[in-house]
Amino acid sequence: MSKKLIFLVALGFISYSNAQNKAEQALQNFEQKYPQEKIHLLFNKSSYIAGENLWFKSFVFDGYNRSTISSNLFVELYDRNKTPISKAIFPLYNGEGSGSLSLPETLKEDVYYIRAYTTWMANFNEDFQLIQPIAVYNPSSNEKLVSDITSPWTAKVFPESGTFIDGINTKFAVRLQSSGITPSDWNGYVIDSENPDIKIASFKGFDQNVGAFSLTPKSGRKYQLIVQDDKGIKQSIDLPTISASGINLQVKSETNAITYSIKSKNYQHSSYKVLGTINNQLVYKAQIHNLTNEAVYSIPTDKLVNGILQLTVFDDKEQVVAKRLCFVQPESLKVNEPSVQYVSVNETPHEANTFTIAKNPGYSSYSVVVLDGESQNAEEERSLLSTLWLTGDITSKIYTPAQYFSKNHNAEALDALLISEKWKRFDWNTLISGSYPAIKYTPESYLSYKGKISGQPSGSSDLNFISKTDQDNGTKLYQVPIDASGNFIFNNLIFEGTIKFFYQLSGKQKTSHPVNVYIQPSYTFIPYKSNLPASGFQLIERPSNDSLPTEVAKAIETKIFQKLLNEKINTIEEVILKGQRKDDKRKLNQQLSSSLFRSNNEEIFDFVNDNKALVAGGNILQFLEGRVAGFRLQMQNGSYVPILRGSVTPIFLNEMKIEPSQITNISVGEVAMIKVIRDYFPGAGPGGGGQAIAIYTRQGGDIKLSEEELKLLPGLKYITLNGYNKEAVFNNAVYENGSLKDIAKDTRTTLYWNPYLETKANEPTTVKFYNNDDAKRHTLLVIGFDENDTPLYYHETRP
């Protein structure tokens, strides 16, 4: 289920055994059967007011790749007392999705919590689910939100690799925590309790999370750490008791290699084993004999990905004696940055600005956000990169984790932070003992239902379902097998809102035996058992002369603006905003193809709206040669077989798989659309597929019956099912239409939002957005993934 992008390495000068033992076997079993998902939500802005819509783009990862495990994302909203406010379910395509939540007008001003998870994630520790606090403002509330700068902070001290041994120089991380906001200016020093006036070591905090110092202990001494902030508040922490024997693992992460040394005292075993893991995968193994304190070992990083590496030292009895987390190549992050060029810049209110993203054939779509440069930005606190590489696997509270992967990040601070952390995805002792997670929930196949039929004849049969959507987009036929007990499973459905399914038994039995169907969802929202985390905010009584923060005042005006904007768009029938218009080709794609056959990387040939046409009597596949990059035909057993990017590619006719030989039976005059899919799409079956040729005829296989006609069919009954929650339309204000002039004061924070901006392989991608009333700077955010799941990330404020 999980993809491998990292490889086992070992060094020739270290004696290395190929024979796996308990630890390696247990880890391999865990990695193969229990892959781990994590979630990042990209929000349209950082805070909200009651009555607004909250939009998000979701990214679900299996380790460091977009996940194909789960097809559904569950999103819930809680208040601070963990009372559910709303819940929704959205589809995922190759680990990506988008949606919106409506924040009720009645919400009082407070911090609320968004919970996002997949069914598969519910099999593991809840701490790895996404719990995101968001501030929701409401000026009519009696209380107001303010940053919590009064809650006390605490400090803890962590020796490198967890051991503190007599005579071995040891690096310590000092970690700050608070239910509020930790101090930004703080420092500390170490004293011997017998000589408290002498500072043995001192340091200044790197940031609001962590600081570091080094100390060589002497047996019999008691050391204390004194930590103080810029307000003079102090704390005293006892350092660990000094051990007379043990192992200390010391690690340095550099660009070309990770070096480590193992210092020991009075702790002798015949050999030691060192295992390195990234994302629960074994990437390094070494067997060390004749351990010496002077030896330094090196792990080359050229075959490793960016991420958290856990190094663990075992003795010859396979007991863990030391372990350490570090980050691979913190100064050389493997992130593609697109070339972004402004085509036009205009600071005048309501005028257009245009920028281009240079062509990059490896990326089929981008998530693009443009913000007012003076506004707060959620990605500055928790970025996609920090979720991918840090907080998706580390469960403790980290203040502004995005800072560790920004352009001016401090690699020394990140290293100290990881000294203070432990890998909690698995525990070596638990794995070696043979204890694994109990799998209670299996991933769904999109919307899935289980049902039972009553009144059926003896023996198994099939049940015909004919769908009728509330959007009146035609009807489709589904045939579902029923077992001898009348049970059936109806899955792999993708639809929004409600849909009616008319049903009857197939064949001769359908009219002579009336049946009733009882059906319920196979998926479920799973209760959250843990406590909600601290938010960094507190409520105080609202003063009678309270003045609203600038961000809140703008949000209130934006809410009015958006309401008027939506009304204007909906009431003027002929107004089609250019920035949101769907061309005829996209309309045809929406009409003919289902969501199962949608991909982020697809090329469409439209024979309904375009003047070009297939050559009468020619082979349909021959039309694609010379028009599709990487496509060719190969003759096999008298039939043409399509080859795309070196692989035989399956063919679907009206979304039913066919053999290449059947192409000759299709009349070219009936072809409405051909779609070349180059990336993941769920319609290929369990687990989805990577590429396909999809051919659609002008009928598309739809059954053209009205609801009234369906009701007249003998013995036909129906049920109504609820599908995915509808995503609210995000209207990017486009001022080219004169009717939008002066409808209200424009104080939008988000100037442009597009979670799926399609790219073109051979030309730059253009983004056009319009100023609000006073924006002078713009923050641009572009996110994408290529077919190898290499992230593309651009986050800049301009001009």
Short mmCIF file of N, CA and C in Angstrom, two decimals, residues 416-556:
data_model
loop_
_atom_site.label_atom_id
_atom_site.label_comp_id
_atom_site.label_asym_id
_atom_site.label_seq_id
_atom_site.Cartn_x
_atom_site.Cartn_y
_atom_site.Cartn_z
N ALA A 416 18.02 20.53 17.44
CA ALA A 416 17.76 20.53 18.88
C ALA A 416 16.33 20.11 19.17
N LEU A 417 15.39 20.57 18.34
CA LEU A 417 13.99 20.18 18.53
C LEU A 417 13.85 18.67 18.45
N LEU A 418 14.54 18.03 17.50
CA LEU A 418 14.41 16.58 17.33
C LEU A 418 15.12 15.81 18.44
N ILE A 419 16.12 16.40 19.08
CA ILE A 419 16.71 15.76 20.26
C ILE A 419 15.65 15.61 21.35
N SER A 420 14.73 16.59 21.42
CA SER A 420 13.72 16.58 22.47
C SER A 420 12.50 15.73 22.13
N GLU A 421 12.51 15.07 20.96
CA GLU A 421 11.36 14.30 20.52
C GLU A 421 11.67 12.81 20.43
N LYS A 422 10.60 12.01 20.43
CA LYS A 422 10.69 10.58 20.20
C LYS A 422 9.78 10.20 19.05
N TRP A 423 10.18 9.15 18.32
CA TRP A 423 9.34 8.64 17.22
C TRP A 423 8.22 7.80 17.84
N LYS A 424 6.98 8.23 17.60
CA LYS A 424 5.84 7.57 18.24
C LYS A 424 4.98 6.78 17.26
N ARG A 425 5.41 6.70 16.00
CA ARG A 425 4.66 5.87 15.06
C ARG A 425 4.77 4.38 15.43
N PHE A 426 5.90 4.02 16.01
CA PHE A 426 6.03 2.65 16.51
C PHE A 426 7.05 2.65 17.64
N ASP A 427 7.01 1.59 18.45
CA ASP A 427 7.97 1.37 19.53
C ASP A 427 8.69 0.06 19.25
N TRP A 428 10.01 0.10 19.29
CA TRP A 428 10.78 -1.09 18.94
C TRP A 428 10.42 -2.29 19.83
N ASN A 429 10.32 -2.08 21.12
CA ASN A 429 10.04 -3.21 22.02
C ASN A 429 8.67 -3.82 21.73
N THR A 430 7.70 -2.95 21.38
CA THR A 430 6.36 -3.46 21.07
C THR A 430 6.38 -4.26 19.79
N LEU A 431 7.10 -3.75 18.76
CA LEU A 431 7.17 -4.48 17.50
C LEU A 431 7.86 -5.83 17.66
N ILE A 432 9.00 -5.84 18.37
CA ILE A 432 9.76 -7.07 18.52
C ILE A 432 8.96 -8.12 19.28
N SER A 433 8.08 -7.67 20.17
CA SER A 433 7.24 -8.60 20.93
C SER A 433 6.11 -9.18 20.09
N GLY A 434 5.94 -8.64 18.86
CA GLY A 434 4.90 -9.16 17.98
C GLY A 434 3.56 -8.49 18.13
N SER A 435 3.52 -7.36 18.80
CA SER A 435 2.25 -6.64 19.00
C SER A 435 2.09 -5.59 17.91
N TYR A 436 0.99 -5.67 17.16
CA TYR A 436 0.71 -4.74 16.06
C TYR A 436 -0.67 -4.11 16.27
N PRO A 437 -0.93 -3.00 15.59
CA PRO A 437 -2.24 -2.36 15.75
C PRO A 437 -3.37 -3.30 15.31
N ALA A 438 -4.48 -3.19 16.01
CA ALA A 438 -5.69 -3.95 15.64
C ALA A 438 -6.44 -3.15 14.58
N ILE A 439 -6.62 -3.74 13.41
CA ILE A 439 -7.28 -3.04 12.30
C ILE A 439 -8.78 -3.25 12.42
N LYS A 440 -9.45 -2.18 12.81
CA LYS A 440 -10.91 -2.20 12.95
C LYS A 440 -11.59 -1.59 11.75
N TYR A 441 -10.91 -0.64 11.09
CA TYR A 441 -11.52 0.09 9.98
C TYR A 441 -10.69 -0.13 8.72
N THR A 442 -11.35 -0.51 7.64
CA THR A 442 -10.67 -0.66 6.35
C THR A 442 -11.06 0.51 5.45
N PRO A 443 -10.19 0.90 4.53
CA PRO A 443 -10.51 2.03 3.65
C PRO A 443 -11.74 1.74 2.79
N GLU A 444 -12.57 2.76 2.60
CA GLU A 444 -13.74 2.61 1.75
C GLU A 444 -13.35 2.77 0.29
N SER A 445 -14.25 2.34 -0.56
CA SER A 445 -14.11 2.61 -2.00
C SER A 445 -15.09 3.72 -2.34
N TYR A 446 -14.67 4.94 -2.05
CA TYR A 446 -15.53 6.13 -2.17
C TYR A 446 -16.81 5.89 -1.38
N LEU A 447 -17.96 6.35 -1.87
CA LEU A 447 -19.20 6.15 -1.12
C LEU A 447 -19.63 4.70 -1.25
N SER A 448 -19.72 4.02 -0.14
CA SER A 448 -20.04 2.59 -0.13
C SER A 448 -21.25 2.35 0.76
N TYR A 449 -22.08 1.42 0.33
CA TYR A 449 -23.29 1.10 1.08
C TYR A 449 -23.41 -0.41 1.18
N LYS A 450 -23.98 -0.86 2.26
CA LYS A 450 -24.29 -2.28 2.41
C LYS A 450 -25.80 -2.40 2.63
N GLY A 451 -26.39 -3.43 2.05
CA GLY A 451 -27.84 -3.53 2.12
C GLY A 451 -28.31 -4.96 2.13
N LYS A 452 -29.60 -5.07 2.29
CA LYS A 452 -30.26 -6.38 2.29
C LYS A 452 -31.57 -6.23 1.56
N ILE A 453 -31.93 -7.26 0.82
CA ILE A 453 -33.16 -7.24 0.04
C ILE A 453 -34.13 -8.26 0.61
N SER A 454 -35.37 -7.87 0.73
CA SER A 454 -36.40 -8.78 1.21
C SER A 454 -37.36 -9.08 0.07
N GLY A 455 -37.97 -10.25 0.14
CA GLY A 455 -38.94 -10.62 -0.88
C GLY A 455 -38.33 -11.18 -2.13
N GLN A 456 -37.02 -11.54 -2.11
CA GLN A 456 -36.40 -12.06 -3.31
C GLN A 456 -36.63 -13.57 -3.43
N PRO A 457 -36.62 -14.12 -4.63
CA PRO A 457 -36.72 -15.57 -4.80
C PRO A 457 -35.49 -16.25 -4.22
N SER A 458 -35.56 -17.55 -4.04
CA SER A 458 -34.41 -18.28 -3.51
C SER A 458 -33.26 -18.23 -4.50
N GLY A 459 -32.04 -18.35 -3.98
CA GLY A 459 -30.86 -18.30 -4.83
C GLY A 459 -30.38 -16.88 -5.04
N SER A 460 -29.16 -16.75 -5.57
CA SER A 460 -28.59 -15.43 -5.79
C SER A 460 -29.13 -14.82 -7.07
N SER A 461 -29.00 -13.52 -7.18
CA SER A 461 -29.49 -12.80 -8.34
C SER A 461 -28.73 -11.49 -8.45
N ASP A 462 -29.19 -10.61 -9.32
CA ASP A 462 -28.62 -9.27 -9.43
C ASP A 462 -29.71 -8.25 -9.19
N LEU A 463 -29.31 -7.12 -8.65
CA LEU A 463 -30.23 -6.02 -8.41
C LEU A 463 -29.85 -4.87 -9.32
N ASN A 464 -30.80 -4.37 -10.07
CA ASN A 464 -30.56 -3.23 -10.95
C ASN A 464 -30.88 -1.94 -10.21
N PHE A 465 -29.89 -1.05 -10.16
CA PHE A 465 -30.10 0.30 -9.63
C PHE A 465 -30.02 1.28 -10.79
N ILE A 466 -31.01 2.16 -10.91
CA ILE A 466 -30.99 3.21 -11.92
C ILE A 466 -30.98 4.54 -11.18
N SER A 467 -29.92 5.31 -11.40
CA SER A 467 -29.75 6.55 -10.61
C SER A 467 -30.41 7.72 -11.29
N LYS A 468 -30.88 8.64 -10.46
CA LYS A 468 -31.45 9.90 -10.94
C LYS A 468 -30.94 10.99 -10.02
N THR A 469 -30.08 11.90 -10.53
CA THR A 469 -29.48 12.92 -9.68
C THR A 469 -30.40 14.12 -9.54
N ASP A 470 -30.18 14.89 -8.46
CA ASP A 470 -30.99 16.09 -8.26
C ASP A 470 -30.60 17.19 -9.22
N GLN A 471 -29.44 17.05 -9.92
CA GLN A 471 -29.06 18.03 -10.92
C GLN A 471 -29.63 17.69 -12.31
N ASP A 472 -30.36 16.55 -12.41
CA ASP A 472 -30.98 16.14 -13.67
C ASP A 472 -29.96 16.00 -14.78
N ASN A 473 -28.85 15.33 -14.46
CA ASN A 473 -27.81 15.12 -15.46
C ASN A 473 -27.95 13.77 -16.15
N GLY A 474 -29.17 13.24 -16.22
CA GLY A 474 -29.37 11.95 -16.87
C GLY A 474 -29.42 10.83 -15.86
N THR A 475 -29.52 9.61 -16.35
CA THR A 475 -29.64 8.44 -15.49
C THR A 475 -28.58 7.43 -15.88
N LYS A 476 -28.19 6.59 -14.91
CA LYS A 476 -27.19 5.57 -15.16
C LYS A 476 -27.66 4.27 -14.52
N LEU A 477 -27.23 3.16 -15.11
CA LEU A 477 -27.61 1.83 -14.65
C LEU A 477 -26.44 1.17 -13.93
N TYR A 478 -26.74 0.59 -12.76
CA TYR A 478 -25.74 -0.16 -12.00
C TYR A 478 -26.34 -1.55 -11.73
N GLN A 479 -25.54 -2.57 -11.90
CA GLN A 479 -25.98 -3.94 -11.61
C GLN A 479 -25.17 -4.47 -10.44
N VAL A 480 -25.87 -4.83 -9.36
CA VAL A 480 -25.22 -5.20 -8.11
C VAL A 480 -25.58 -6.66 -7.79
N PRO A 481 -24.58 -7.54 -7.61
CA PRO A 481 -24.88 -8.93 -7.28
C PRO A 481 -25.40 -9.06 -5.84
N ILE A 482 -26.34 -10.00 -5.67
CA ILE A 482 -26.92 -10.29 -4.36
C ILE A 482 -26.56 -11.72 -4.00
N ASP A 483 -26.16 -11.96 -2.75
CA ASP A 483 -25.84 -13.33 -2.36
C ASP A 483 -27.12 -14.08 -1.98
N ALA A 484 -26.96 -15.35 -1.63
CA ALA A 484 -28.12 -16.20 -1.35
C ALA A 484 -28.93 -15.72 -0.15
N SER A 485 -28.29 -14.93 0.74
CA SER A 485 -29.01 -14.43 1.92
C SER A 485 -29.66 -13.07 1.68
N GLY A 486 -29.52 -12.55 0.47
CA GLY A 486 -30.13 -11.26 0.16
C GLY A 486 -29.25 -10.07 0.48
N ASN A 487 -27.98 -10.28 0.80
CA ASN A 487 -27.08 -9.17 1.13
C ASN A 487 -26.35 -8.69 -0.12
N PHE A 488 -26.03 -7.41 -0.15
CA PHE A 488 -25.29 -6.86 -1.28
C PHE A 488 -24.45 -5.68 -0.81
N ILE A 489 -23.45 -5.33 -1.62
CA ILE A 489 -22.60 -4.17 -1.36
C ILE A 489 -22.65 -3.28 -2.61
N PHE A 490 -22.92 -2.02 -2.38
CA PHE A 490 -23.05 -1.04 -3.46
C PHE A 490 -21.99 0.02 -3.20
N ASN A 491 -20.91 0.02 -4.00
CA ASN A 491 -19.79 0.91 -3.66
C ASN A 491 -19.26 1.65 -4.88
N ASN A 492 -18.19 2.41 -4.62
CA ASN A 492 -17.49 3.16 -5.66
C ASN A 492 -18.36 4.24 -6.29
N LEU A 493 -19.20 4.88 -5.47
CA LEU A 493 -20.07 5.94 -5.96
C LEU A 493 -19.48 7.29 -5.61
N ILE A 494 -19.59 8.24 -6.51
CA ILE A 494 -19.13 9.61 -6.28
C ILE A 494 -20.22 10.56 -6.76
N PHE A 495 -20.89 11.20 -5.82
CA PHE A 495 -21.89 12.20 -6.17
C PHE A 495 -22.08 13.15 -4.99
N GLU A 496 -22.52 14.35 -5.28
CA GLU A 496 -22.79 15.35 -4.24
C GLU A 496 -24.29 15.48 -4.02
N GLY A 497 -24.64 15.94 -2.83
CA GLY A 497 -26.05 16.16 -2.53
C GLY A 497 -26.79 14.85 -2.39
N THR A 498 -28.00 14.76 -2.96
CA THR A 498 -28.81 13.55 -2.87
C THR A 498 -28.99 12.94 -4.25
N ILE A 499 -29.24 11.66 -4.28
CA ILE A 499 -29.46 10.96 -5.54
C ILE A 499 -30.52 9.89 -5.30
N LYS A 500 -31.42 9.72 -6.27
CA LYS A 500 -32.45 8.70 -6.19
C LYS A 500 -32.00 7.48 -6.98
N PHE A 501 -32.15 6.31 -6.36
CA PHE A 501 -31.83 5.05 -7.01
C PHE A 501 -33.12 4.23 -7.12
N PHE A 502 -33.58 4.03 -8.34
CA PHE A 502 -34.71 3.16 -8.60
C PHE A 502 -34.16 1.74 -8.74
N TYR A 503 -34.90 0.76 -8.23
CA TYR A 503 -34.33 -0.58 -8.22
C TYR A 503 -35.38 -1.65 -8.53
N GLN A 504 -34.90 -2.77 -9.04
CA GLN A 504 -35.69 -3.99 -9.23
C GLN A 504 -34.72 -5.13 -9.53
N LEU A 505 -35.20 -6.35 -9.34
CA LEU A 505 -34.39 -7.51 -9.67
C LEU A 505 -34.22 -7.60 -11.17
N SER A 506 -33.07 -8.15 -11.59
CA SER A 506 -32.82 -8.29 -13.02
C SER A 506 -33.47 -9.57 -13.55
N GLY A 507 -33.60 -9.65 -14.85
CA GLY A 507 -34.11 -10.86 -15.50
C GLY A 507 -35.60 -11.06 -15.31
N LYS A 508 -36.04 -12.32 -15.44
CA LYS A 508 -37.46 -12.63 -15.39
C LYS A 508 -38.06 -12.43 -14.01
N GLN A 509 -37.23 -12.43 -12.97
CA GLN A 509 -37.73 -12.33 -11.62
C GLN A 509 -38.20 -10.94 -11.27
N LYS A 510 -37.86 -9.95 -12.05
CA LYS A 510 -38.04 -8.58 -11.61
C LYS A 510 -39.50 -8.16 -11.51
N THR A 511 -40.41 -8.73 -12.27
CA THR A 511 -41.81 -8.31 -12.22
C THR A 511 -42.66 -9.23 -11.36
N SER A 512 -42.27 -10.49 -11.21
CA SER A 512 -43.12 -11.44 -10.49
C SER A 512 -42.85 -11.47 -9.00
N HIS A 513 -41.80 -10.87 -8.53
CA HIS A 513 -41.47 -10.89 -7.11
C HIS A 513 -41.16 -9.47 -6.64
N PRO A 514 -42.12 -8.78 -6.05
CA PRO A 514 -41.84 -7.44 -5.53
C PRO A 514 -40.81 -7.52 -4.40
N VAL A 515 -39.91 -6.57 -4.36
CA VAL A 515 -38.85 -6.59 -3.36
C VAL A 515 -38.77 -5.24 -2.65
N ASN A 516 -38.17 -5.28 -1.47
CA ASN A 516 -37.85 -4.06 -0.73
C ASN A 516 -36.36 -4.08 -0.40
N VAL A 517 -35.75 -2.92 -0.49
CA VAL A 517 -34.32 -2.79 -0.24
C VAL A 517 -34.09 -1.97 1.02
N TYR A 518 -33.23 -2.48 1.90
CA TYR A 518 -32.81 -1.75 3.09
C TYR A 518 -31.31 -1.51 2.97
N ILE A 519 -30.90 -0.26 3.09
CA ILE A 519 -29.52 0.08 2.79
C ILE A 519 -29.00 1.10 3.79
N GLN A 520 -27.72 0.99 4.13
CA GLN A 520 -27.09 1.94 5.04
C GLN A 520 -25.64 2.14 4.62
N PRO A 521 -25.06 3.31 4.96
CA PRO A 521 -23.66 3.57 4.56
C PRO A 521 -22.69 2.60 5.21
N SER A 522 -21.66 2.22 4.47
CA SER A 522 -20.58 1.42 5.05
C SER A 522 -19.58 2.31 5.78
N TYR A 523 -19.58 3.60 5.46
CA TYR A 523 -18.66 4.53 6.11
C TYR A 523 -19.34 5.14 7.33
N THR A 524 -18.54 5.67 8.25
CA THR A 524 -19.10 6.27 9.45
C THR A 524 -18.16 7.33 9.99
N PHE A 525 -18.72 8.35 10.63
CA PHE A 525 -17.92 9.32 11.36
C PHE A 525 -17.54 8.69 12.70
N ILE A 526 -16.28 8.80 13.04
CA ILE A 526 -15.75 8.10 14.22
C ILE A 526 -15.54 9.09 15.35
N PRO A 527 -16.11 8.85 16.53
CA PRO A 527 -16.00 9.81 17.65
C PRO A 527 -14.55 10.07 18.03
N TYR A 528 -14.29 11.31 18.46
CA TYR A 528 -12.95 11.71 18.89
C TYR A 528 -12.88 11.58 20.41
N LYS A 529 -11.94 10.79 20.91
CA LYS A 529 -11.86 10.47 22.33
C LYS A 529 -10.87 11.34 23.09
N SER A 530 -9.88 11.87 22.44
CA SER A 530 -8.82 12.60 23.12
C SER A 530 -9.27 14.01 23.50
N ASN A 531 -8.46 14.66 24.32
CA ASN A 531 -8.71 16.06 24.65
C ASN A 531 -8.21 16.96 23.54
N LEU A 532 -8.89 18.09 23.35
CA LEU A 532 -8.45 19.05 22.35
C LEU A 532 -7.20 19.79 22.84
N PRO A 533 -6.31 20.17 21.96
CA PRO A 533 -5.06 20.82 22.38
C PRO A 533 -5.29 22.27 22.78
N ALA A 534 -4.29 22.84 23.42
CA ALA A 534 -4.33 24.27 23.75
C ALA A 534 -4.26 25.08 22.46
N SER A 535 -4.85 26.28 22.48
CA SER A 535 -4.97 27.06 21.25
C SER A 535 -4.05 28.26 21.17
N GLY A 536 -3.55 28.74 22.32
CA GLY A 536 -2.76 29.97 22.31
C GLY A 536 -3.61 31.22 22.43
N PHE A 537 -4.94 31.05 22.63
CA PHE A 537 -5.86 32.17 22.81
C PHE A 537 -6.57 32.03 24.16
N GLN A 538 -7.09 33.14 24.63
CA GLN A 538 -7.97 33.12 25.78
C GLN A 538 -9.09 34.13 25.58
N LEU A 539 -10.21 33.91 26.29
CA LEU A 539 -11.36 34.80 26.21
C LEU A 539 -11.34 35.78 27.37
N ILE A 540 -11.61 37.04 27.07
CA ILE A 540 -11.77 38.05 28.12
C ILE A 540 -13.08 38.80 27.87
N GLU A 541 -13.55 39.48 28.90
CA GLU A 541 -14.80 40.24 28.76
C GLU A 541 -14.58 41.38 27.76
N ARG A 542 -15.55 41.57 26.88
CA ARG A 542 -15.42 42.60 25.85
C ARG A 542 -15.70 43.97 26.46
N PRO A 543 -14.78 44.91 26.34
CA PRO A 543 -15.01 46.27 26.87
C PRO A 543 -16.14 46.96 26.12
N SER A 544 -16.79 47.89 26.80
CA SER A 544 -17.90 48.61 26.18
C SER A 544 -17.42 49.47 25.01
N ASN A 545 -16.19 49.95 25.09
CA ASN A 545 -15.64 50.79 24.01
C ASN A 545 -14.67 50.01 23.13
N ASP A 546 -14.94 48.72 22.97
CA ASP A 546 -14.02 47.83 22.24
C ASP A 546 -13.88 48.26 20.79
N SER A 547 -12.65 48.30 20.33
CA SER A 547 -12.37 48.57 18.92
C SER A 547 -11.91 47.26 18.27
N LEU A 548 -12.43 46.98 17.10
CA LEU A 548 -12.15 45.72 16.43
C LEU A 548 -10.74 45.71 15.85
N PRO A 549 -10.05 44.59 15.95
CA PRO A 549 -8.76 44.46 15.25
C PRO A 549 -8.96 44.67 13.75
N THR A 550 -7.92 45.17 13.09
CA THR A 550 -8.02 45.48 11.66
C THR A 550 -8.46 44.27 10.86
N GLU A 551 -7.89 43.11 11.16
CA GLU A 551 -8.22 41.89 10.42
C GLU A 551 -9.70 41.54 10.56
N VAL A 552 -10.26 41.72 11.77
CA VAL A 552 -11.66 41.39 12.01
C VAL A 552 -12.57 42.40 11.32
N ALA A 553 -12.23 43.67 11.41
CA ALA A 553 -13.05 44.70 10.75
C ALA A 553 -13.10 44.47 9.24
N LYS A 554 -11.96 44.09 8.65
CA LYS A 554 -11.94 43.80 7.22
C LYS A 554 -12.78 42.58 6.89
N ALA A 555 -12.73 41.58 7.76
CA ALA A 555 -13.50 40.36 7.51
C ALA A 555 -14.99 40.62 7.52
N ILE A 556 -15.44 41.50 8.40
CA ILE A 556 -16.87 41.85 8.45
C ILE A 556 -17.29 42.53 7.16
#
